[in-house]
Amino acid sequence: METISKAIKGGEFLVKETKSEDVFIPEEFNEEQMMMANMAHDFLAAEVFPNLDRIDNHEAGLMESILNKAGELGLLGTSVPEEYGGFGKDLLTNMLMTEYLGAGHSVSVALSAHTGIGTLPILYFGTDAQKNKYLPKLASGEWKGSYCLTEPGSGSDALAAKTKAVLSDDKKHYILNGQKMWITNAGFADVFTVFAQVDGDKFTGFIVEKGYEGLSLGDEEHKMGIKGSSTRQVFFSDCKVPVENVLGEIGKGHHIAFNILNIGRLKLAAAVLGGSKIISTDSIKYANTREQFGRPIAKFGAIRHKLAEQAIRIYTCESAVYRVSNLIDQQEKGLLSEGKDFAASHLGAAEEYAVECAILKVFGSEVLDYVVDEGVQIYGGYGYSADYPMERAYRDSRINRIFEGTNEINRMLCVDMLLKRAMKGQIDLMSPAQKVQSELMSIPDMGEEDNTLFIAEKKIILNMKKAILMVAGSAVQKYMMELAKEQEIIMNIADMMIQMYAAESVLLRTEKLVGIKGEAACIGQLDMMRVFINEANDVISIAAKDAINSMAEGDEQRMLLTGIKRFTKVPPFNSKEARRRIAKELCEAGKYCF
Ligand SMILES: Cc1cc2nc3c(=O)[nH]c(=O)nc-3n(C[C@H](O)[C@H](O)[C@H](O)COP(=O)(O)OP(=O)(O)OC[C@H]3O[C@@H](n4cnc5c(N)ncnc54)[C@H](O)[C@@H]3O)c2cc1C
């Protein structure tokens, strides 16, 4: 496998090796970036954490006033260029801010919907006049944004939306009729990006203002979690939208919807990190102080296992989030230097790494769910009480597997987009897959195992890639164009890809960190890396066997199963002792400390 010293293209992680010096690690954020992140934390500490109950009870005007304060502090305009009243920060800085702001429960959802899906469509697809009119007000928070894609009858199948737009007789307006569902920030939004079918079949974006005749709202939805965020239906009844408010081109609304989702997925993964770290810290503090059988529960192996496992997944997720953020950031800068304009470079960069964004969305949302679930367990009965923090965290977490494309849709996209890139010739999967096939036929290399630090782990990752190429290659050969109908197998392949990407990311970060700080200063990180890689290897082995047993029989099945055994064979590793060391470090620090 080729080792490269420059950024790899989207999806190429499966067939190329990345060098650790080429990844960005969060330990490299500079002082200015950390200052901004700390400002985001101070904002939550002052305005959000003391008011969580009031926010969830929808106290009149409270969410708007919190968003206004965020606007005054400049927190709503970090990704908007200075010419439109923002701060024009780069993607890495924006992701760091998103992480820190991600710990704010319902406020995080409102804020993220405003700065993401509420603002970015206009930033990337608006005309100069639209950008001049809307962006300064959105960046300052004077106006709040929302995004209306989903309808009662079309969620995952978003392009099947039925809301219609018809040009008025005087050609000055589009007349919108239809209904949108689950719209975040709808209760107080001033600007709605709305998707409708022009003449019934040309999917198109529109900028709709609150005051336009014919727009009305449903009641607040009663939700399981993020209760403080406003979620309503939005109705359009002969709603008159000026023709100059068409966003992008008629019939090209899918460009807006899908491109905005790529960025939304990356942002979601950064946001869940912030939430996860707070929950980990709460869990550690509680376990240190809660005593049963005469000792803190943090002394029990079963609890240490949970504390360590929370940290392992958070550290891994963080490694992957900033690895991808940096790839997109570099790509944006590269496209800008080639002369592409702001929108084309930002959208092109996110599209290039759409596979990675889908991977992160699934992995991140499932890490947060794991972390809050074990958080509840560590708190025991108090975890189930609304007077303690875990109950809210548990409910609030769950939505992340549903919006920004459900995790099923994103799993399918991981595989589908990768195969499409291969079919378009953007990435060569065929020759590496063929190499794996011939390796399967050859006698295994019984040479001495090299257990040197990172060499051993790199071999495991390389073998994970071979396992994926083998299973995916067999599935493509067997089902060809019918593969889309074998969703269970696609889910297996997606799980393998997600685990591999996360495992490689945690390896690269740790290798780079050890290079900077030395091995002795990174004992916890090395343990976390090893435990995660071992766990990921097991997940990959199970998913691969499931796929193989579903699609192959006889000699082929035997050969593929032998291949998986070979590719997932790892030296024995004592995860228990590693987790104990990790938990000890966490408990001594009294907080998430990596
Ligand atoms: C709190 C909240 C806030 C939201 N905010 C917004 C917002 O601001 N703007 C907006 O436009 N939307 C918003 N949404 C909508 C959200 O994006 C959708 O709920 C989501 O895309 C899923 O659509 P659905 O609910 O119709 O589920 P469905 O699409 O009906 O899916 C139901 C189940 O079937 C699965 N499924 C669907 N299709 C397939 C398939 N082809 N293959 C396999 N499985 C499939 C799904 O994964 C899911 O498990 C929000 C939703 C919620 C709950």
XYZ file of C-alpha atoms and ligand atoms in Angstrom, residues 109 113 117 146-158 180-186 193 195 221 223 225-226 229-232 261 399 401-410 412 484 487 491, ligand 1:
102
model
C -29.286 22.473 18.499
C -29.334 25.007 13.129
C -28.583 24.894 7.856
C -34.184 27.836 9.843
C -34.265 25.191 7.124
C -37.411 23.547 5.778
C -36.713 20.349 3.876
C -38.623 17.562 5.659
C -42.371 17.064 5.135
C -44.855 14.737 6.810
C -44.588 12.317 3.885
C -40.921 12.802 2.978
C -38.033 12.557 5.440
C -35.171 10.357 4.283
C -36.603 10.556 0.775
C -36.304 14.336 0.889
C -43.002 21.226 6.283
C -42.406 19.091 9.357
C -39.957 19.079 12.289
C -38.507 22.504 11.557
C -35.890 23.517 14.119
C -36.070 27.192 15.242
C -39.414 27.597 13.425
C -34.805 28.285 3.572
C -37.533 23.568 -0.658
C -43.895 19.422 19.030
C -40.380 15.731 21.993
C -35.397 15.336 24.240
C -33.937 18.705 23.232
C -35.408 23.739 20.988
C -38.295 25.011 18.927
C -39.611 22.337 16.540
C -42.760 23.099 14.589
C -25.915 18.021 4.660
C -31.947 12.769 18.123
C -28.934 9.328 15.140
C -32.047 10.619 13.369
C -31.408 14.066 11.916
C -28.790 15.108 9.326
C -29.716 11.861 7.559
C -30.567 8.867 9.752
C -27.681 6.564 10.624
C -29.119 3.929 8.276
C -29.117 6.405 5.395
C -25.598 7.545 6.272
C -25.714 3.293 3.035
C -28.443 -1.722 -3.276
C -28.984 -3.496 2.641
C -24.687 -2.133 6.694
C -36.112 17.207 16.612
C -36.017 17.195 15.125
C -35.511 18.300 14.463
C -35.466 18.306 13.069
N -35.062 19.454 12.420
C -35.224 19.539 11.059
C -35.027 20.783 10.382
O -34.675 21.795 10.973
N -35.263 20.819 9.054
C -35.663 19.721 8.357
O -35.852 19.822 7.145
N -35.844 18.517 8.970
C -35.652 18.407 10.306
N -35.863 17.214 10.958
C -36.301 16.062 10.182
C -35.261 14.954 10.121
O -34.214 15.317 9.271
C -35.994 13.681 9.664
O -36.784 13.264 10.753
C -35.063 12.586 9.230
O -34.441 12.932 8.037
C -35.801 11.255 9.038
O -36.944 11.385 8.288
P -38.345 10.765 8.819
O -38.524 11.258 10.210
O -39.380 11.065 7.842
O -38.067 9.211 8.889
P -38.201 8.170 7.676
O -37.466 8.677 6.508
O -39.621 7.798 7.512
O -37.405 6.937 8.278
C -37.968 6.007 9.216
C -36.973 4.861 9.389
O -36.797 4.191 8.131
C -35.451 4.207 7.745
N -35.355 4.361 6.302
C -35.898 5.330 5.529
N -35.575 5.145 4.253
C -34.816 4.048 4.189
C -34.159 3.341 3.153
N -34.167 3.750 1.889
N -33.473 2.224 3.471
C -33.396 1.811 4.747
N -33.973 2.433 5.773
C -34.678 3.545 5.505
C -34.818 5.377 8.499
O -33.424 5.210 8.663
C -35.587 5.322 9.801
O -35.000 4.392 10.658
C -35.872 17.165 12.346
C -36.344 16.044 13.028
C -36.444 16.056 14.384
C -37.026 14.858 15.081
